C-alpha cells in the first residue's frame, strides 16, 4: 500500500521558518508530480506548491518568494521550505502524489501535519 508520511510541522513565530518533509513508499516516486496542499479551519483545501517529475514548480501566489518546494528522488522525499511565515499560513499541510497515465489518475495523500504560526 502506498504511504506518504509528512514530518516537520510545528509551532513557530511569525517571521520564522519550517521545513516540511514527505517520504513516499511503494510508488515509483520519480515519475509522480508531488504537491503540498493546506487546509485552514473553515476553509477549502488549496494547493501550496507542486513539483513535476521533470522538476518544474508552481506556487500559490500567497507563498511565492517565501516557500520553496524541492524533491530528492534518491530518497523518495519531497520538501517544502517555508520562510517568512505568517499567521495566515497556519493550516494542516498535506503531501500529495499524482500521476496521470493512460487517462487514469493515481492520487495519494499523506495524513497531514499541523503548522501553526503565532503572531
JSON list of C-alpha atoms in Angstrom, two decimals:
[
{"chain": "A", "resi": 1, "resn": "UNK", "atom": "CA", "xyz": [0.00, 0.00, 0.00]},
{"chain": "A", "resi": 2, "resn": "UNK", "atom": "CA", "xyz": [1.28, 3.45, -0.92]},
{"chain": "A", "resi": 3, "resn": "UNK", "atom": "CA", "xyz": [2.38, 5.57, 2.03]},
{"chain": "A", "resi": 4, "resn": "UNK", "atom": "CA", "xyz": [3.13, 9.26, 2.25]},
{"chain": "A", "resi": 5, "resn": "UNK", "atom": "CA", "xyz": [4.43, 10.34, 5.64]},
{"chain": "A", "resi": 6, "resn": "UNK", "atom": "CA", "xyz": [4.82, 14.02, 6.44]},
{"chain": "A", "resi": 7, "resn": "UNK", "atom": "CA", "xyz": [7.02, 15.48, 9.13]},
{"chain": "A", "resi": 8, "resn": "UNK", "atom": "CA", "xyz": [8.40, 18.84, 10.20]},
{"chain": "A", "resi": 9, "resn": "UNK", "atom": "CA", "xyz": [5.27, 20.67, 11.24]},
{"chain": "A", "resi": 10, "resn": "UNK", "atom": "CA", "xyz": [5.01, 22.57, 14.49]},
{"chain": "A", "resi": 11, "resn": "UNK", "atom": "CA", "xyz": [4.58, 25.92, 16.18]},
{"chain": "A", "resi": 12, "resn": "UNK", "atom": "CA", "xyz": [6.65, 28.87, 15.02]},
{"chain": "A", "resi": 13, "resn": "UNK", "atom": "CA", "xyz": [6.54, 32.61, 15.48]},
{"chain": "A", "resi": 14, "resn": "UNK", "atom": "CA", "xyz": [5.71, 34.91, 12.62]},
{"chain": "A", "resi": 15, "resn": "UNK", "atom": "CA", "xyz": [8.79, 35.52, 10.50]},
{"chain": "A", "resi": 16, "resn": "UNK", "atom": "CA", "xyz": [10.22, 32.12, 11.32]},
{"chain": "A", "resi": 17, "resn": "UNK", "atom": "CA", "xyz": [10.90, 29.11, 9.15]},
{"chain": "A", "resi": 18, "resn": "UNK", "atom": "CA", "xyz": [9.92, 25.47, 8.96]},
{"chain": "A", "resi": 19, "resn": "UNK", "atom": "CA", "xyz": [10.87, 22.66, 6.61]},
{"chain": "A", "resi": 20, "resn": "UNK", "atom": "CA", "xyz": [8.31, 20.00, 5.84]},
{"chain": "A", "resi": 21, "resn": "UNK", "atom": "CA", "xyz": [9.27, 16.59, 4.51]},
{"chain": "A", "resi": 22, "resn": "UNK", "atom": "CA", "xyz": [7.17, 13.92, 2.89]},
{"chain": "A", "resi": 23, "resn": "UNK", "atom": "CA", "xyz": [8.61, 10.45, 2.48]},
{"chain": "A", "resi": 24, "resn": "UNK", "atom": "CA", "xyz": [6.92, 8.18, -0.04]},
{"chain": "A", "resi": 25, "resn": "UNK", "atom": "CA", "xyz": [6.98, 4.43, -0.24]},
{"chain": "A", "resi": 26, "resn": "UNK", "atom": "CA", "xyz": [5.63, 1.80, -2.61]},
{"chain": "A", "resi": 27, "resn": "UNK", "atom": "CA", "xyz": [5.43, 4.11, -5.62]},
{"chain": "A", "resi": 28, "resn": "UNK", "atom": "CA", "xyz": [7.84, 4.90, -8.41]},
{"chain": "A", "resi": 29, "resn": "UNK", "atom": "CA", "xyz": [8.42, 8.27, -6.81]},
{"chain": "A", "resi": 30, "resn": "UNK", "atom": "CA", "xyz": [10.39, 9.84, -9.64]},
{"chain": "A", "resi": 31, "resn": "UNK", "atom": "CA", "xyz": [7.50, 9.74, -12.13]},
{"chain": "A", "resi": 32, "resn": "UNK", "atom": "CA", "xyz": [4.94, 11.38, -9.85]},
{"chain": "A", "resi": 33, "resn": "UNK", "atom": "CA", "xyz": [4.06, 15.03, -9.56]},
{"chain": "A", "resi": 34, "resn": "UNK", "atom": "CA", "xyz": [4.37, 15.88, -5.89]},
{"chain": "A", "resi": 35, "resn": "UNK", "atom": "CA", "xyz": [2.41, 18.60, -4.22]},
{"chain": "A", "resi": 36, "resn": "UNK", "atom": "CA", "xyz": [1.85, 20.27, -0.90]},
{"chain": "A", "resi": 37, "resn": "UNK", "atom": "CA", "xyz": [-1.68, 21.34, -0.03]},
{"chain": "A", "resi": 38, "resn": "UNK", "atom": "CA", "xyz": [-3.02, 23.07, 3.04]},
{"chain": "A", "resi": 39, "resn": "UNK", "atom": "CA", "xyz": [-6.36, 23.45, 4.73]},
{"chain": "A", "resi": 40, "resn": "UNK", "atom": "CA", "xyz": [-7.10, 26.02, 7.39]},
{"chain": "A", "resi": 41, "resn": "UNK", "atom": "CA", "xyz": [-10.14, 25.74, 9.67]},
{"chain": "A", "resi": 42, "resn": "UNK", "atom": "CA", "xyz": [-13.29, 26.71, 7.84]},
{"chain": "A", "resi": 43, "resn": "UNK", "atom": "CA", "xyz": [-11.51, 26.99, 4.50]},
{"chain": "A", "resi": 44, "resn": "UNK", "atom": "CA", "xyz": [-11.17, 24.78, 1.46]},
{"chain": "A", "resi": 45, "resn": "UNK", "atom": "CA", "xyz": [-8.01, 22.86, 0.78]},
{"chain": "A", "resi": 46, "resn": "UNK", "atom": "CA", "xyz": [-5.66, 24.76, -1.50]},
{"chain": "A", "resi": 47, "resn": "UNK", "atom": "CA", "xyz": [-2.57, 23.92, -3.48]},
{"chain": "A", "resi": 48, "resn": "UNK", "atom": "CA", "xyz": [0.52, 25.50, -1.95]},
{"chain": "A", "resi": 49, "resn": "UNK", "atom": "CA", "xyz": [3.23, 24.21, -4.29]},
{"chain": "A", "resi": 50, "resn": "UNK", "atom": "CA", "xyz": [3.88, 21.40, -6.72]},
{"chain": "A", "resi": 51, "resn": "UNK", "atom": "CA", "xyz": [6.87, 19.92, -8.50]},
{"chain": "A", "resi": 52, "resn": "UNK", "atom": "CA", "xyz": [6.69, 17.71, -11.56]},
{"chain": "A", "resi": 53, "resn": "UNK", "atom": "CA", "xyz": [8.79, 14.68, -12.34]},
{"chain": "A", "resi": 54, "resn": "UNK", "atom": "CA", "xyz": [10.92, 16.95, -14.51]},
{"chain": "A", "resi": 55, "resn": "UNK", "atom": "CA", "xyz": [11.45, 19.46, -11.74]},
{"chain": "A", "resi": 56, "resn": "UNK", "atom": "CA", "xyz": [9.09, 22.21, -12.87]},
{"chain": "A", "resi": 57, "resn": "UNK", "atom": "CA", "xyz": [7.47, 24.02, -9.99]},
{"chain": "A", "resi": 58, "resn": "UNK", "atom": "CA", "xyz": [4.45, 26.17, -9.38]},
{"chain": "A", "resi": 59, "resn": "UNK", "atom": "CA", "xyz": [3.31, 28.05, -6.32]},
{"chain": "A", "resi": 60, "resn": "UNK", "atom": "CA", "xyz": [0.23, 29.69, -4.93]},
{"chain": "A", "resi": 61, "resn": "UNK", "atom": "CA", "xyz": [0.52, 33.46, -5.23]},
{"chain": "A", "resi": 62, "resn": "UNK", "atom": "CA", "xyz": [0.31, 33.80, -1.46]},
{"chain": "A", "resi": 63, "resn": "UNK", "atom": "CA", "xyz": [3.57, 31.87, -0.92]},
{"chain": "A", "resi": 64, "resn": "UNK", "atom": "CA", "xyz": [5.67, 32.91, -3.90]},
{"chain": "A", "resi": 65, "resn": "UNK", "atom": "CA", "xyz": [9.05, 34.17, -2.80]},
{"chain": "A", "resi": 66, "resn": "UNK", "atom": "CA", "xyz": [8.66, 32.65, 0.66]},
{"chain": "A", "resi": 67, "resn": "UNK", "atom": "CA", "xyz": [8.21, 28.90, 0.10]},
{"chain": "A", "resi": 68, "resn": "UNK", "atom": "CA", "xyz": [10.36, 26.53, -1.94]},
{"chain": "A", "resi": 69, "resn": "UNK", "atom": "CA", "xyz": [9.41, 23.03, -2.99]},
{"chain": "A", "resi": 70, "resn": "UNK", "atom": "CA", "xyz": [12.09, 20.50, -3.88]},
{"chain": "A", "resi": 71, "resn": "UNK", "atom": "CA", "xyz": [12.45, 16.77, -4.31]},
{"chain": "A", "resi": 72, "resn": "UNK", "atom": "CA", "xyz": [15.12, 14.14, -3.80]},
{"chain": "A", "resi": 73, "resn": "UNK", "atom": "CA", "xyz": [14.27, 11.16, -5.97]},
{"chain": "A", "resi": 74, "resn": "UNK", "atom": "CA", "xyz": [17.06, 9.09, -4.41]},
{"chain": "A", "resi": 75, "resn": "UNK", "atom": "CA", "xyz": [15.33, 9.45, -1.04]},
{"chain": "A", "resi": 76, "resn": "UNK", "atom": "CA", "xyz": [11.75, 9.33, -2.34]},
{"chain": "A", "resi": 77, "resn": "UNK", "atom": "CA", "xyz": [11.17, 12.57, -0.47]},
{"chain": "A", "resi": 78, "resn": "UNK", "atom": "CA", "xyz": [9.66, 15.95, -1.26]},
{"chain": "A", "resi": 79, "resn": "UNK", "atom": "CA", "xyz": [10.34, 19.02, 0.84]},
{"chain": "A", "resi": 80, "resn": "UNK", "atom": "CA", "xyz": [8.67, 22.35, 1.47]},
{"chain": "A", "resi": 81, "resn": "UNK", "atom": "CA", "xyz": [10.93, 25.04, 2.85]},
{"chain": "A", "resi": 82, "resn": "UNK", "atom": "CA", "xyz": [8.78, 27.74, 4.39]},
{"chain": "A", "resi": 83, "resn": "UNK", "atom": "CA", "xyz": [10.36, 31.07, 5.25]},
{"chain": "A", "resi": 84, "resn": "UNK", "atom": "CA", "xyz": [8.94, 34.37, 6.49]},
{"chain": "A", "resi": 85, "resn": "UNK", "atom": "CA", "xyz": [5.94, 32.55, 7.87]},
{"chain": "A", "resi": 86, "resn": "UNK", "atom": "CA", "xyz": [2.77, 34.48, 8.58]},
{"chain": "A", "resi": 87, "resn": "UNK", "atom": "CA", "xyz": [-0.16, 33.69, 10.87]},
{"chain": "A", "resi": 88, "resn": "UNK", "atom": "CA", "xyz": [-2.30, 33.14, 7.77]},
{"chain": "A", "resi": 89, "resn": "UNK", "atom": "CA", "xyz": [-0.04, 30.22, 6.84]},
{"chain": "A", "resi": 90, "resn": "UNK", "atom": "CA", "xyz": [-1.49, 28.30, 9.79]},
{"chain": "A", "resi": 91, "resn": "UNK", "atom": "CA", "xyz": [-3.09, 25.13, 8.44]},
{"chain": "A", "resi": 92, "resn": "UNK", "atom": "CA", "xyz": [-2.79, 21.38, 8.14]},
{"chain": "A", "resi": 93, "resn": "UNK", "atom": "CA", "xyz": [-0.29, 20.71, 5.36]},
{"chain": "A", "resi": 94, "resn": "UNK", "atom": "CA", "xyz": [-0.72, 17.53, 3.35]},
{"chain": "A", "resi": 95, "resn": "UNK", "atom": "CA", "xyz": [1.51, 15.85, 0.82]},
{"chain": "A", "resi": 96, "resn": "UNK", "atom": "CA", "xyz": [0.08, 14.59, -2.47]},
{"chain": "A", "resi": 97, "resn": "UNK", "atom": "CA", "xyz": [1.44, 12.28, -5.14]},
{"chain": "A", "resi": 98, "resn": "UNK", "atom": "CA", "xyz": [-0.30, 12.36, -8.51]},
{"chain": "A", "resi": 99, "resn": "UNK", "atom": "CA", "xyz": [0.21, 10.52, -11.77]},
{"chain": "A", "resi": 100, "resn": "UNK", "atom": "CA", "xyz": [-2.00, 10.64, -14.83]},
{"chain": "A", "resi": 101, "resn": "UNK", "atom": "CA", "xyz": [-1.29, 7.72, -17.13]},
{"chain": "A", "resi": 102, "resn": "UNK", "atom": "CA", "xyz": [-3.43, 6.49, -19.99]},
{"chain": "A", "resi": 103, "resn": "UNK", "atom": "CA", "xyz": [-6.22, 8.76, -18.74]},
{"chain": "A", "resi": 104, "resn": "UNK", "atom": "CA", "xyz": [-6.18, 7.11, -15.31]},
{"chain": "A", "resi": 105, "resn": "UNK", "atom": "CA", "xyz": [-5.37, 9.32, -12.33]},
{"chain": "A", "resi": 106, "resn": "UNK", "atom": "CA", "xyz": [-3.40, 7.87, -9.44]},
{"chain": "A", "resi": 107, "resn": "UNK", "atom": "CA", "xyz": [-3.79, 10.13, -6.41]},
{"chain": "A", "resi": 108, "resn": "UNK", "atom": "CA", "xyz": [-2.30, 9.52, -2.98]},
{"chain": "A", "resi": 109, "resn": "UNK", "atom": "CA", "xyz": [-2.35, 11.62, 0.20]},
{"chain": "A", "resi": 110, "resn": "UNK", "atom": "CA", "xyz": [-0.45, 11.79, 3.42]},
{"chain": "A", "resi": 111, "resn": "UNK", "atom": "CA", "xyz": [-2.12, 12.17, 6.79]},
{"chain": "A", "resi": 112, "resn": "UNK", "atom": "CA", "xyz": [-1.15, 15.82, 7.16]},
{"chain": "A", "resi": 113, "resn": "UNK", "atom": "CA", "xyz": [0.99, 17.81, 9.56]},
{"chain": "A", "resi": 114, "resn": "UNK", "atom": "CA", "xyz": [-0.08, 20.86, 11.54]},
{"chain": "A", "resi": 115, "resn": "UNK", "atom": "CA", "xyz": [1.70, 24.15, 11.03]},
{"chain": "A", "resi": 116, "resn": "UNK", "atom": "CA", "xyz": [0.83, 26.92, 13.47]},
{"chain": "A", "resi": 117, "resn": "UNK", "atom": "CA", "xyz": [2.27, 30.41, 13.12]},
{"chain": "A", "resi": 118, "resn": "UNK", "atom": "CA", "xyz": [1.81, 32.71, 16.09]},
{"chain": "A", "resi": 119, "resn": "UNK", "atom": "CA", "xyz": [1.74, 36.48, 15.78]}
]
